[in-house]
Short mmCIF file of N, CA, C and O in Angstrom, two decimals:
data_model
loop_
_atom_site.label_atom_id
_atom_site.label_comp_id
_atom_site.label_asym_id
_atom_site.label_seq_id
_atom_site.Cartn_x
_atom_site.Cartn_y
_atom_site.Cartn_z
N MET T 1 8.80 8.31 -16.55
CA MET T 1 7.66 7.43 -16.40
C MET T 1 6.87 7.47 -17.69
O MET T 1 6.70 8.52 -18.29
N GLY T 2 6.37 6.33 -18.10
CA GLY T 2 5.58 6.23 -19.32
C GLY T 2 4.17 6.72 -19.11
O GLY T 2 3.78 7.16 -18.03
N ASP T 3 3.40 6.64 -20.15
CA ASP T 3 2.01 7.05 -20.09
C ASP T 3 1.14 5.88 -19.64
O ASP T 3 1.39 4.73 -20.01
N ILE T 4 0.14 6.22 -18.87
CA ILE T 4 -0.85 5.23 -18.45
C ILE T 4 -2.21 5.77 -18.85
O ILE T 4 -2.53 6.92 -18.56
N VAL T 5 -2.99 4.95 -19.52
CA VAL T 5 -4.31 5.36 -19.96
C VAL T 5 -5.34 4.53 -19.21
O VAL T 5 -5.27 3.30 -19.21
N VAL T 6 -6.25 5.22 -18.57
CA VAL T 6 -7.34 4.55 -17.87
C VAL T 6 -8.63 5.00 -18.54
O VAL T 6 -8.93 6.19 -18.58
N LYS T 7 -9.37 4.05 -19.06
CA LYS T 7 -10.63 4.37 -19.73
C LYS T 7 -11.78 4.18 -18.74
O LYS T 7 -11.95 3.10 -18.19
N VAL T 8 -12.50 5.25 -18.54
CA VAL T 8 -13.65 5.22 -17.64
C VAL T 8 -14.90 5.26 -18.52
O VAL T 8 -15.00 6.08 -19.43
N PRO T 9 -15.84 4.36 -18.27
CA PRO T 9 -17.06 4.34 -19.10
C PRO T 9 -17.77 5.70 -19.07
O PRO T 9 -17.75 6.40 -18.05
N PRO T 10 -18.38 6.10 -20.17
CA PRO T 10 -19.06 7.39 -20.22
C PRO T 10 -20.21 7.51 -19.23
O PRO T 10 -20.61 8.63 -18.89
N SER T 11 -20.69 6.39 -18.75
CA SER T 11 -21.80 6.43 -17.79
C SER T 11 -21.35 6.87 -16.40
O SER T 11 -22.16 7.20 -15.55
N VAL T 12 -20.02 6.92 -16.16
CA VAL T 12 -19.49 7.32 -14.85
C VAL T 12 -19.50 8.84 -14.75
O VAL T 12 -19.10 9.53 -15.69
N ASP T 13 -19.94 9.33 -13.62
CA ASP T 13 -20.00 10.77 -13.37
C ASP T 13 -18.62 11.40 -13.54
O ASP T 13 -17.60 10.82 -13.16
N LYS T 14 -18.55 12.60 -14.09
CA LYS T 14 -17.27 13.29 -14.34
C LYS T 14 -16.50 13.50 -13.05
O LYS T 14 -15.28 13.33 -13.02
N LYS T 15 -17.17 13.86 -11.97
CA LYS T 15 -16.48 14.07 -10.68
C LYS T 15 -15.81 12.78 -10.20
O LYS T 15 -14.69 12.80 -9.70
N LEU T 16 -16.51 11.68 -10.37
CA LEU T 16 -15.96 10.39 -9.96
C LEU T 16 -14.77 10.02 -10.84
O LEU T 16 -13.74 9.54 -10.35
N ALA T 17 -14.88 10.25 -12.13
CA ALA T 17 -13.77 9.96 -13.05
C ALA T 17 -12.55 10.80 -12.69
O ALA T 17 -11.42 10.30 -12.71
N ASP T 18 -12.76 12.07 -12.35
CA ASP T 18 -11.65 12.93 -11.95
C ASP T 18 -11.02 12.43 -10.65
O ASP T 18 -9.80 12.46 -10.49
N LEU T 19 -11.85 11.98 -9.72
CA LEU T 19 -11.34 11.45 -8.46
C LEU T 19 -10.51 10.19 -8.71
O LEU T 19 -9.44 10.00 -8.10
N ILE T 20 -10.97 9.34 -9.60
CA ILE T 20 -10.22 8.13 -9.94
C ILE T 20 -8.86 8.51 -10.51
O ILE T 20 -7.83 7.97 -10.10
N ALA T 21 -8.84 9.45 -11.44
CA ALA T 21 -7.59 9.88 -12.06
C ALA T 21 -6.64 10.48 -11.01
O ALA T 21 -5.45 10.17 -10.99
N LYS T 22 -7.18 11.33 -10.14
CA LYS T 22 -6.36 11.96 -9.10
C LYS T 22 -5.78 10.90 -8.16
O LYS T 22 -4.60 10.97 -7.78
N THR T 23 -6.58 9.93 -7.79
CA THR T 23 -6.13 8.86 -6.89
C THR T 23 -5.00 8.05 -7.52
O THR T 23 -4.00 7.74 -6.86
N ILE T 24 -5.15 7.74 -8.79
CA ILE T 24 -4.11 6.97 -9.49
C ILE T 24 -2.81 7.77 -9.56
O ILE T 24 -1.73 7.24 -9.30
N VAL T 25 -2.91 9.06 -9.88
CA VAL T 25 -1.71 9.91 -9.96
C VAL T 25 -1.01 9.98 -8.62
O VAL T 25 0.22 9.83 -8.54
N GLU T 26 -1.76 10.18 -7.55
CA GLU T 26 -1.16 10.27 -6.21
C GLU T 26 -0.49 8.95 -5.82
O GLU T 26 0.59 8.94 -5.24
N ARG T 27 -1.14 7.85 -6.14
CA ARG T 27 -0.57 6.53 -5.82
C ARG T 27 0.73 6.30 -6.59
O ARG T 27 1.71 5.80 -6.04
N LEU T 28 0.75 6.69 -7.85
CA LEU T 28 1.98 6.54 -8.64
C LEU T 28 3.10 7.42 -8.10
O LEU T 28 4.26 7.00 -8.08
N LYS T 29 2.76 8.62 -7.65
CA LYS T 29 3.78 9.50 -7.05
C LYS T 29 4.34 8.87 -5.79
O LYS T 29 5.55 8.91 -5.55
N THR T 30 3.47 8.30 -4.97
CA THR T 30 3.91 7.64 -3.74
C THR T 30 4.83 6.47 -4.05
O THR T 30 5.88 6.31 -3.43
N LEU T 31 4.44 5.66 -5.03
CA LEU T 31 5.27 4.52 -5.41
C LEU T 31 6.62 4.97 -5.97
O LEU T 31 7.65 4.34 -5.69
N ALA T 32 6.64 6.05 -6.71
CA ALA T 32 7.91 6.57 -7.25
C ALA T 32 8.81 7.05 -6.11
O ALA T 32 10.02 6.80 -6.12
N ARG T 33 8.24 7.73 -5.11
CA ARG T 33 9.03 8.18 -3.95
C ARG T 33 9.57 6.99 -3.17
O ARG T 33 10.73 6.98 -2.76
N LEU T 34 8.74 5.97 -2.96
CA LEU T 34 9.19 4.78 -2.25
C LEU T 34 10.30 4.08 -3.01
O LEU T 34 11.29 3.64 -2.43
N ASN T 35 10.15 3.99 -4.31
CA ASN T 35 11.17 3.37 -5.14
C ASN T 35 12.49 4.12 -5.02
O ASN T 35 13.55 3.52 -4.92
N GLU T 36 12.41 5.44 -5.01
CA GLU T 36 13.62 6.26 -4.88
C GLU T 36 14.28 6.06 -3.51
O GLU T 36 15.49 5.93 -3.42
N MET T 37 13.46 6.00 -2.46
CA MET T 37 14.01 5.82 -1.11
C MET T 37 14.66 4.45 -0.95
O MET T 37 15.67 4.31 -0.26
N LEU T 38 14.08 3.44 -1.58
CA LEU T 38 14.57 2.07 -1.41
C LEU T 38 15.58 1.66 -2.48
O LEU T 38 16.06 0.53 -2.47
N ASN T 39 15.91 2.57 -3.35
CA ASN T 39 16.79 2.27 -4.47
C ASN T 39 18.13 1.70 -4.03
O ASN T 39 18.67 0.80 -4.66
N ASN T 40 18.70 2.21 -2.94
CA ASN T 40 20.03 1.78 -2.49
C ASN T 40 19.96 0.77 -1.34
O ASN T 40 20.96 0.51 -0.69
N SER T 41 18.79 0.20 -1.11
CA SER T 41 18.62 -0.75 -0.03
C SER T 41 19.43 -2.02 -0.30
O SER T 41 19.49 -2.52 -1.41
N GLU T 42 20.05 -2.54 0.75
CA GLU T 42 20.79 -3.79 0.64
C GLU T 42 19.97 -4.98 1.11
O GLU T 42 20.45 -6.10 1.15
N LEU T 43 18.72 -4.72 1.47
CA LEU T 43 17.82 -5.76 1.93
C LEU T 43 17.35 -6.58 0.73
O LEU T 43 16.87 -6.03 -0.26
N SER T 44 17.51 -7.90 0.81
CA SER T 44 17.06 -8.75 -0.29
C SER T 44 15.54 -8.89 -0.25
O SER T 44 14.90 -8.62 0.77
N GLU T 45 14.97 -9.33 -1.34
CA GLU T 45 13.53 -9.54 -1.39
C GLU T 45 13.10 -10.59 -0.37
O GLU T 45 12.08 -10.45 0.30
N GLU T 46 13.92 -11.64 -0.23
CA GLU T 46 13.61 -12.68 0.75
C GLU T 46 13.62 -12.13 2.18
O GLU T 46 12.76 -12.47 2.99
N ASP T 47 14.60 -11.26 2.49
CA ASP T 47 14.65 -10.64 3.81
C ASP T 47 13.41 -9.78 4.06
O ASP T 47 12.84 -9.79 5.15
N ALA T 48 13.01 -9.03 3.05
CA ALA T 48 11.84 -8.16 3.18
C ALA T 48 10.57 -8.99 3.41
O ALA T 48 9.74 -8.63 4.24
N ILE T 49 10.46 -10.10 2.71
CA ILE T 49 9.30 -10.98 2.89
C ILE T 49 9.28 -11.55 4.30
O ILE T 49 8.25 -11.57 4.97
N GLU T 50 10.44 -11.99 4.79
CA GLU T 50 10.53 -12.54 6.14
C GLU T 50 10.18 -11.49 7.19
O GLU T 50 9.45 -11.77 8.15
N LEU T 51 10.67 -10.27 7.03
CA LEU T 51 10.34 -9.19 7.96
C LEU T 51 8.84 -8.90 7.95
O LEU T 51 8.23 -8.68 8.99
N GLY T 52 8.25 -8.92 6.76
CA GLY T 52 6.81 -8.70 6.65
C GLY T 52 6.02 -9.78 7.35
O GLY T 52 5.04 -9.50 8.04
N ARG T 53 6.46 -11.02 7.21
CA ARG T 53 5.77 -12.13 7.89
C ARG T 53 5.87 -12.00 9.41
O ARG T 53 4.90 -12.22 10.14
N LYS T 54 7.06 -11.63 9.89
CA LYS T 54 7.23 -11.47 11.33
C LYS T 54 6.38 -10.33 11.87
O LYS T 54 5.77 -10.44 12.93
N ALA T 55 6.32 -9.23 11.12
CA ALA T 55 5.49 -8.09 11.55
C ALA T 55 4.02 -8.49 11.57
O ALA T 55 3.29 -8.15 12.52
N LYS T 56 3.58 -9.22 10.56
CA LYS T 56 2.19 -9.65 10.49
C LYS T 56 1.86 -10.58 11.65
O LYS T 56 0.82 -10.47 12.28
N MET T 57 2.78 -11.52 11.94
CA MET T 57 2.56 -12.44 13.04
C MET T 57 2.51 -11.70 14.37
O MET T 57 1.64 -11.95 15.20
N GLY T 58 3.43 -10.75 14.55
CA GLY T 58 3.45 -9.97 15.78
C GLY T 58 2.18 -9.16 15.96
O GLY T 58 1.64 -9.07 17.06
N ARG T 59 1.70 -8.58 14.89
CA ARG T 59 0.46 -7.80 14.95
C ARG T 59 -0.72 -8.71 15.29
O ARG T 59 -1.58 -8.36 16.09
N GLY T 60 -0.73 -9.89 14.69
CA GLY T 60 -1.80 -10.85 14.98
C GLY T 60 -1.81 -11.26 16.44
O GLY T 60 -2.86 -11.34 17.08
N GLU T 61 -0.62 -11.51 16.98
CA GLU T 61 -0.52 -11.89 18.39
C GLU T 61 -0.98 -10.75 19.29
O GLU T 61 -1.68 -10.97 20.28
N TYR T 62 -0.60 -9.52 18.94
CA TYR T 62 -1.02 -8.36 19.73
C TYR T 62 -2.54 -8.24 19.73
O TYR T 62 -3.16 -8.07 20.78
N LEU T 63 -3.15 -8.34 18.56
CA LEU T 63 -4.60 -8.21 18.47
C LEU T 63 -5.31 -9.34 19.20
O LEU T 63 -6.34 -9.13 19.84
N GLU T 64 -4.75 -10.54 19.12
CA GLU T 64 -5.36 -11.67 19.83
C GLU T 64 -5.31 -11.44 21.34
O GLU T 64 -6.30 -11.66 22.03
N ARG T 65 -4.16 -10.98 21.85
CA ARG T 65 -4.06 -10.70 23.28
C ARG T 65 -5.03 -9.59 23.69
O ARG T 65 -5.67 -9.66 24.72
N ARG T 66 -5.13 -8.58 22.86
CA ARG T 66 -5.95 -7.43 23.21
C ARG T 66 -7.44 -7.77 23.21
O ARG T 66 -8.18 -7.31 24.07
N TYR T 67 -7.88 -8.53 22.23
CA TYR T 67 -9.33 -8.73 22.07
C TYR T 67 -9.84 -10.08 22.53
O TYR T 67 -11.03 -10.26 22.71
N SER T 68 -8.97 -11.06 22.78
CA SER T 68 -9.46 -12.37 23.19
C SER T 68 -9.91 -12.39 24.65
O SER T 68 -10.72 -13.20 25.03
N SER T 69 -9.41 -11.45 25.44
CA SER T 69 -9.80 -11.43 26.86
C SER T 69 -11.15 -10.75 27.06
O SER T 69 -11.72 -10.83 28.14
N ARG T 70 -11.65 -10.09 26.03
CA ARG T 70 -12.98 -9.45 26.13
C ARG T 70 -14.07 -10.48 26.00
O ARG T 70 -14.01 -11.40 25.22
N SER T 71 -15.11 -10.30 26.80
CA SER T 71 -16.25 -11.23 26.71
C SER T 71 -17.52 -10.49 26.51
O SER T 71 -17.69 -9.37 26.74
#
């Protein structure tokens, strides 16, 4: 992995800057693990998009059923 430089203005508190850096590092580690897990996937990008749309639609229908009957 290459280097990533994030410049935080000097006016930002050191604790907050450290938290930002830690959050970015953890997110990059998560993305690297996901990339490794999905490396041998035979699912096409189009298939993944379609599955995502179906999941989103299903979740929307579930939430509508759950909360639309409340008054």
